[in-house]
Amino acid sequence: MFRELLHAALDLVFPPRRVCPLCGGGDPEAVVCSGCRELLAGYAKERMCPCCGSAGPRGLGVNLVHPVQPVLCPDCRSGRLFELARAVGPYEEPLREAVHQLKYYRARWLARPMAALMAETFQSEAAYFRTRGLVPVPLHPAREQWRGFNQSVLLARALGEITGLPVLERVVARIRETPPQTGLARYERLRNLEQAFRVQKPEQITGKIITIVDDVFTTGSTVSILSHQLRQAGATGVMVLTFAIARQTGKG
Ligand SMILES: [Zn+2]
Ligand SMILES: [Zn+2]
């Protein structure tokens, strides 16, 4: 609580400058500057997995001479527990820097413009129209206290304000801290995550289609397990929306 107040006070003393949230460049007319807008439009032209929305390795995406039918990425081929995932763009510069600023440098003001970009993605994909609630991926309470906030909650709240959808913040609790997941085999990641969450307010999601909100989609294991648990608790469908998504590695 003290931390929250402190950060709010700091925002008043040092109001965030009105700059492009992606490149930090000068006064943007809209959500992002024209250069970043062009970059985002470029992502949209890349070939991506129709399920999770991940793009191929950088530079291999667009093939205008011999357009290839979209194919499922290796992770989605081995089965996903959500219906669809989309992101604003790949987890690389400048999107990665925005995530780092929000998460590690506590630039909370970024949540709003980042969510505005996520809202554009949300509104451009018809599958999301059936969503009746946003569920941010919870952090373990110890980690949330250490950071002072949960970036997924900040993004979900801002997205909720823009879309008018309710943010179901307390539906799921993170009851176990999960060790870093990088470098682990898929089955190990899933096993670690299985006991990480508990749905504690199933009545808020029963019979509803839910969209999970997070900052980054890395392997998709976390949102996959969470989707499974939301469905078991009564959600009729689960989709995922993140700010950024890791590119496919090109293996498999
Ligand atoms: Zn920019
Ligand atoms: Zn995929």
Tab-separated table of N, CA, C and O in Angstrom, residues 30-92:
chain	number	residue	atom	x	y	z
A	30	ALA	N	-1.024	10.072	-32.218
A	30	ALA	CA	-1.972	9.058	-31.760
A	30	ALA	C	-1.325	8.251	-30.631
A	30	ALA	O	-0.561	8.790	-29.862
A	31	VAL	N	-1.648	6.959	-30.570
A	31	VAL	CA	-1.098	6.136	-29.491
A	31	VAL	C	0.411	5.989	-29.649
A	31	VAL	O	1.169	6.087	-28.693
A	32	VAL	N	0.864	5.724	-30.892
A	32	VAL	CA	2.303	5.590	-31.142
A	32	VAL	C	2.704	6.540	-32.270
A	32	VAL	O	1.857	7.033	-33.009
A	33	CYS	N	4.021	6.757	-32.423
A	33	CYS	CA	4.500	7.645	-33.486
A	33	CYS	C	4.305	6.964	-34.849
A	33	CYS	O	4.052	5.761	-34.917
A	34	SER	N	4.467	7.718	-35.927
A	34	SER	CA	4.172	7.166	-37.257
A	34	SER	C	5.155	6.050	-37.618
A	34	SER	O	4.792	5.068	-38.268
A	35	GLY	N	6.409	6.173	-37.167
A	35	GLY	CA	7.392	5.131	-37.450
A	35	GLY	C	6.995	3.814	-36.814
A	35	GLY	O	7.062	2.750	-37.449
A	36	CYS	N	6.567	3.866	-35.559
A	36	CYS	CA	6.163	2.641	-34.865
A	36	CYS	C	4.849	2.104	-35.432
A	36	CYS	O	4.629	0.897	-35.463
A	37	ARG	N	3.997	3.000	-35.889
A	37	ARG	CA	2.743	2.560	-36.505
A	37	ARG	C	3.051	1.723	-37.748
A	37	ARG	O	2.429	0.690	-37.997
A	38	GLU	N	4.048	2.166	-38.497
A	38	GLU	CA	4.463	1.440	-39.699
A	38	GLU	C	5.009	0.062	-39.342
A	38	GLU	O	4.730	-0.932	-40.004
A	39	LEU	N	5.802	0.045	-38.268
A	39	LEU	CA	6.382	-1.208	-37.787
A	39	LEU	C	5.267	-2.195	-37.407
A	39	LEU	O	5.302	-3.378	-37.762
A	40	LEU	N	4.248	-1.696	-36.696
A	40	LEU	CA	3.140	-2.552	-36.271
A	40	LEU	C	2.386	-3.097	-37.489
A	40	LEU	O	1.992	-4.263	-37.515
A	41	ALA	N	2.225	-2.247	-38.499
A	41	ALA	CA	1.537	-2.686	-39.717
A	41	ALA	C	2.345	-3.790	-40.392
A	41	ALA	O	1.791	-4.718	-40.986
A	42	GLY	N	3.684	-3.695	-40.296
A	42	GLY	CA	4.560	-4.715	-40.868
A	42	GLY	C	4.373	-6.057	-40.180
A	42	GLY	O	4.322	-7.107	-40.835
A	43	TYR	N	4.229	-6.051	-38.853
A	43	TYR	CA	4.002	-7.301	-38.119
A	43	TYR	C	2.742	-8.001	-38.639
A	43	TYR	O	2.697	-9.211	-38.766
A	44	ALA	N	1.724	-7.174	-38.888
A	44	ALA	CA	0.437	-7.737	-39.287
A	44	ALA	C	0.533	-8.481	-40.614
A	44	ALA	O	-0.290	-9.342	-40.915
A	45	LYS	N	1.556	-8.140	-41.415
A	45	LYS	CA	1.693	-8.798	-42.723
A	45	LYS	C	2.486	-10.094	-42.618
A	45	LYS	O	2.565	-10.851	-43.585
A	46	GLU	N	3.122	-10.331	-41.472
A	46	GLU	CA	3.933	-11.544	-41.344
A	46	GLU	C	3.048	-12.775	-41.223
A	46	GLU	O	1.946	-12.722	-40.688
A	47	ARG	N	3.579	-13.864	-41.713
A	47	ARG	CA	2.868	-15.128	-41.578
A	47	ARG	C	2.952	-15.567	-40.125
A	47	ARG	O	3.992	-15.500	-39.498
A	48	MET	N	1.820	-15.992	-39.565
A	48	MET	CA	1.861	-16.399	-38.162
A	48	MET	C	1.017	-17.638	-37.916
A	48	MET	O	0.199	-18.015	-38.739
A	49	CYS	N	1.277	-18.254	-36.775
A	49	CYS	CA	0.518	-19.436	-36.372
A	49	CYS	C	-0.940	-19.019	-36.164
A	49	CYS	O	-1.210	-18.075	-35.431
A	50	PRO	N	-1.900	-19.696	-36.822
A	50	PRO	CA	-3.294	-19.271	-36.695
A	50	PRO	C	-3.854	-19.446	-35.286
A	50	PRO	O	-4.865	-18.835	-34.944
A	51	CYS	N	-3.206	-20.252	-34.459
A	51	CYS	CA	-3.711	-20.477	-33.096
A	51	CYS	C	-3.113	-19.477	-32.109
A	51	CYS	O	-3.833	-18.695	-31.504
A	52	CYS	N	-1.792	-19.470	-31.959
A	52	CYS	CA	-1.184	-18.604	-30.925
A	52	CYS	C	-0.748	-17.254	-31.486
A	52	CYS	O	-0.448	-16.344	-30.719
A	53	GLY	N	-0.687	-17.130	-32.801
A	53	GLY	CA	-0.329	-15.835	-33.383
A	53	GLY	C	1.161	-15.549	-33.418
A	53	GLY	O	1.562	-14.441	-33.752
A	54	SER	N	1.990	-16.537	-33.070
A	54	SER	CA	3.435	-16.279	-33.090
A	54	SER	C	3.928	-16.232	-34.530
A	54	SER	O	3.481	-16.995	-35.384
A	55	ALA	N	4.866	-15.304	-34.785
A	55	ALA	CA	5.442	-15.185	-36.116
A	55	ALA	C	6.671	-16.069	-36.204
A	55	ALA	O	7.239	-16.468	-35.191
A	56	GLY	N	7.090	-16.365	-37.427
A	56	GLY	CA	8.290	-17.163	-37.623
A	56	GLY	C	9.537	-16.376	-37.263
A	56	GLY	O	9.442	-15.217	-36.846
A	57	PRO	N	10.708	-16.990	-37.418
A	57	PRO	CA	11.953	-16.278	-37.143
A	57	PRO	C	12.004	-14.983	-37.943
A	57	PRO	O	11.500	-14.925	-39.066
A	58	ARG	N	12.635	-13.969	-37.383
A	58	ARG	CA	12.658	-12.643	-37.989
A	58	ARG	C	13.192	-12.713	-39.434
A	58	ARG	O	14.179	-13.368	-39.710
A	59	GLY	N	12.481	-12.035	-40.327
A	59	GLY	CA	12.948	-11.971	-41.704
A	59	GLY	C	12.452	-13.102	-42.591
A	59	GLY	O	12.633	-13.082	-43.790
A	60	LEU	N	11.825	-14.104	-41.979
A	60	LEU	CA	11.357	-15.222	-42.793
A	60	LEU	C	9.849	-15.184	-43.004
A	60	LEU	O	9.288	-16.057	-43.654
A	61	GLY	N	9.220	-14.163	-42.429
A	61	GLY	CA	7.764	-14.184	-42.361
A	61	GLY	C	7.034	-13.948	-43.666
A	61	GLY	O	6.180	-14.729	-44.056
A	62	VAL	N	7.377	-12.878	-44.375
A	62	VAL	CA	6.563	-12.491	-45.516
A	62	VAL	C	7.075	-13.184	-46.773
A	62	VAL	O	8.254	-13.158	-47.081
A	63	ASN	N	6.182	-13.814	-47.465
A	63	ASN	CA	6.562	-14.472	-48.708
A	63	ASN	C	5.486	-14.159	-49.729
A	63	ASN	O	4.494	-14.849	-49.848
A	64	LEU	N	5.709	-13.074	-50.456
A	64	LEU	CA	4.653	-12.610	-51.354
A	64	LEU	C	4.662	-13.364	-52.680
A	64	LEU	O	3.662	-13.445	-53.369
A	65	VAL	N	5.838	-13.912	-53.049
A	65	VAL	CA	5.935	-14.605	-54.325
A	65	VAL	C	5.227	-15.963	-54.255
A	65	VAL	O	4.445	-16.318	-55.117
A	66	HIS	N	5.513	-16.690	-53.182
A	66	HIS	CA	4.861	-17.984	-52.997
A	66	HIS	C	4.172	-18.002	-51.639
A	66	HIS	O	4.702	-18.539	-50.682
A	67	PRO	N	3.017	-17.338	-51.553
A	67	PRO	CA	2.367	-17.294	-50.246
A	67	PRO	C	2.068	-18.715	-49.750
A	67	PRO	O	1.641	-19.567	-50.531
A	68	VAL	N	2.350	-18.952	-48.500
A	68	VAL	CA	2.165	-20.286	-47.932
A	68	VAL	C	0.974	-20.244	-46.983
A	68	VAL	O	0.782	-19.260	-46.281
A	69	GLN	N	0.205	-21.277	-47.007
A	69	GLN	CA	-0.918	-21.372	-46.080
A	69	GLN	C	-0.393	-21.297	-44.645
A	69	GLN	O	0.650	-21.865	-44.349
A	70	PRO	N	-1.116	-20.592	-43.776
A	70	PRO	CA	-0.647	-20.550	-42.393
A	70	PRO	C	-0.632	-21.958	-41.778
A	70	PRO	O	-1.554	-22.746	-42.006
A	71	VAL	N	0.441	-22.263	-41.074
A	71	VAL	CA	0.529	-23.571	-40.417
A	71	VAL	C	0.687	-23.377	-38.916
A	71	VAL	O	1.261	-22.388	-38.470
A	72	LEU	N	0.206	-24.350	-38.172
A	72	LEU	CA	0.335	-24.303	-36.720
A	72	LEU	C	1.812	-24.424	-36.329
A	72	LEU	O	2.557	-25.189	-36.944
A	73	CYS	N	2.217	-23.671	-35.313
A	73	CYS	CA	3.587	-23.780	-34.810
A	73	CYS	C	3.725	-25.103	-34.053
A	73	CYS	O	2.723	-25.722	-33.700
A	74	PRO	N	4.957	-25.559	-33.799
A	74	PRO	CA	5.145	-26.853	-33.142
A	74	PRO	C	4.397	-26.970	-31.806
A	74	PRO	O	3.792	-28.010	-31.525
A	75	ASP	N	4.417	-25.895	-30.994
A	75	ASP	CA	3.737	-25.964	-29.692
A	75	ASP	C	2.228	-26.131	-29.854
A	75	ASP	O	1.590	-26.864	-29.101
A	76	CYS	N	1.650	-25.431	-30.829
A	76	CYS	CA	0.199	-25.539	-31.028
A	76	CYS	C	-0.159	-26.891	-31.646
A	76	CYS	O	-1.233	-27.427	-31.396
A	77	ARG	N	0.767	-27.444	-32.446
A	77	ARG	CA	0.522	-28.778	-33.016
A	77	ARG	C	0.422	-29.828	-31.918
A	77	ARG	O	-0.347	-30.772	-32.030
A	78	SER	N	1.202	-29.632	-30.844
A	78	SER	CA	1.122	-30.647	-29.783
A	78	SER	C	-0.006	-30.362	-28.797
A	78	SER	O	-0.108	-30.993	-27.759
A	79	GLY	N	-0.861	-29.382	-29.127
A	79	GLY	CA	-2.080	-29.210	-28.342
A	79	GLY	C	-2.046	-27.982	-27.454
A	79	GLY	O	-1.082	-27.765	-26.734
A	80	ARG	N	-3.100	-27.179	-27.529
A	80	ARG	CA	-3.230	-25.991	-26.701
A	80	ARG	C	-4.527	-26.085	-25.929
A	80	ARG	O	-5.480	-26.718	-26.381
A	81	LEU	N	-4.599	-25.399	-24.814
A	81	LEU	CA	-5.795	-25.480	-23.986
A	81	LEU	C	-6.603	-24.181	-24.042
A	81	LEU	O	-7.583	-24.017	-23.356
A	82	PHE	N	-6.142	-23.231	-24.890
A	82	PHE	CA	-6.922	-22.019	-25.153
A	82	PHE	C	-7.357	-22.064	-26.614
A	82	PHE	O	-6.821	-22.831	-27.407
A	83	GLU	N	-8.325	-21.211	-26.954
A	83	GLU	CA	-8.842	-21.244	-28.324
A	83	GLU	C	-7.981	-20.451	-29.281
A	83	GLU	O	-7.792	-20.830	-30.440
A	84	LEU	N	-7.502	-19.313	-28.793
A	84	LEU	CA	-6.802	-18.395	-29.680
A	84	LEU	C	-5.975	-17.422	-28.842
A	84	LEU	O	-6.390	-17.040	-27.756
A	85	ALA	N	-4.804	-17.078	-29.338
A	85	ALA	CA	-4.002	-16.054	-28.661
A	85	ALA	C	-3.502	-15.061	-29.703
A	85	ALA	O	-3.189	-15.447	-30.832
A	86	ARG	N	-3.470	-13.799	-29.326
A	86	ARG	CA	-2.936	-12.767	-30.214
A	86	ARG	C	-2.155	-11.753	-29.377
A	86	ARG	O	-2.388	-11.624	-28.173
A	87	ALA	N	-1.232	-11.053	-30.054
A	87	ALA	CA	-0.438	-10.036	-29.375
A	87	ALA	C	-0.283	-8.842	-30.310
A	87	ALA	O	-0.560	-8.937	-31.509
A	88	VAL	N	0.189	-7.728	-29.755
A	88	VAL	CA	0.420	-6.531	-30.565
A	88	VAL	C	1.545	-6.794	-31.556
A	88	VAL	O	1.503	-6.353	-32.703
A	89	GLY	N	2.576	-7.545	-31.108
A	89	GLY	CA	3.699	-7.835	-31.995
A	89	GLY	C	4.715	-8.721	-31.309
A	89	GLY	O	4.526	-9.115	-30.158
A	90	PRO	N	5.804	-9.048	-32.016
A	90	PRO	CA	6.804	-9.952	-31.450
A	90	PRO	C	7.574	-9.352	-30.274
A	90	PRO	O	7.759	-8.129	-30.204
A	91	TYR	N	8.012	-10.214	-29.384
A	91	TYR	CA	8.750	-9.799	-28.199
A	91	TYR	C	10.190	-9.499	-28.595
A	91	TYR	O	11.087	-10.320	-28.446
A	92	GLU	N	10.395	-8.340	-29.172
A	92	GLU	CA	11.708	-7.851	-29.577
A	92	GLU	C	11.588	-6.331	-29.568
A	92	GLU	O	10.507	-5.796	-29.321
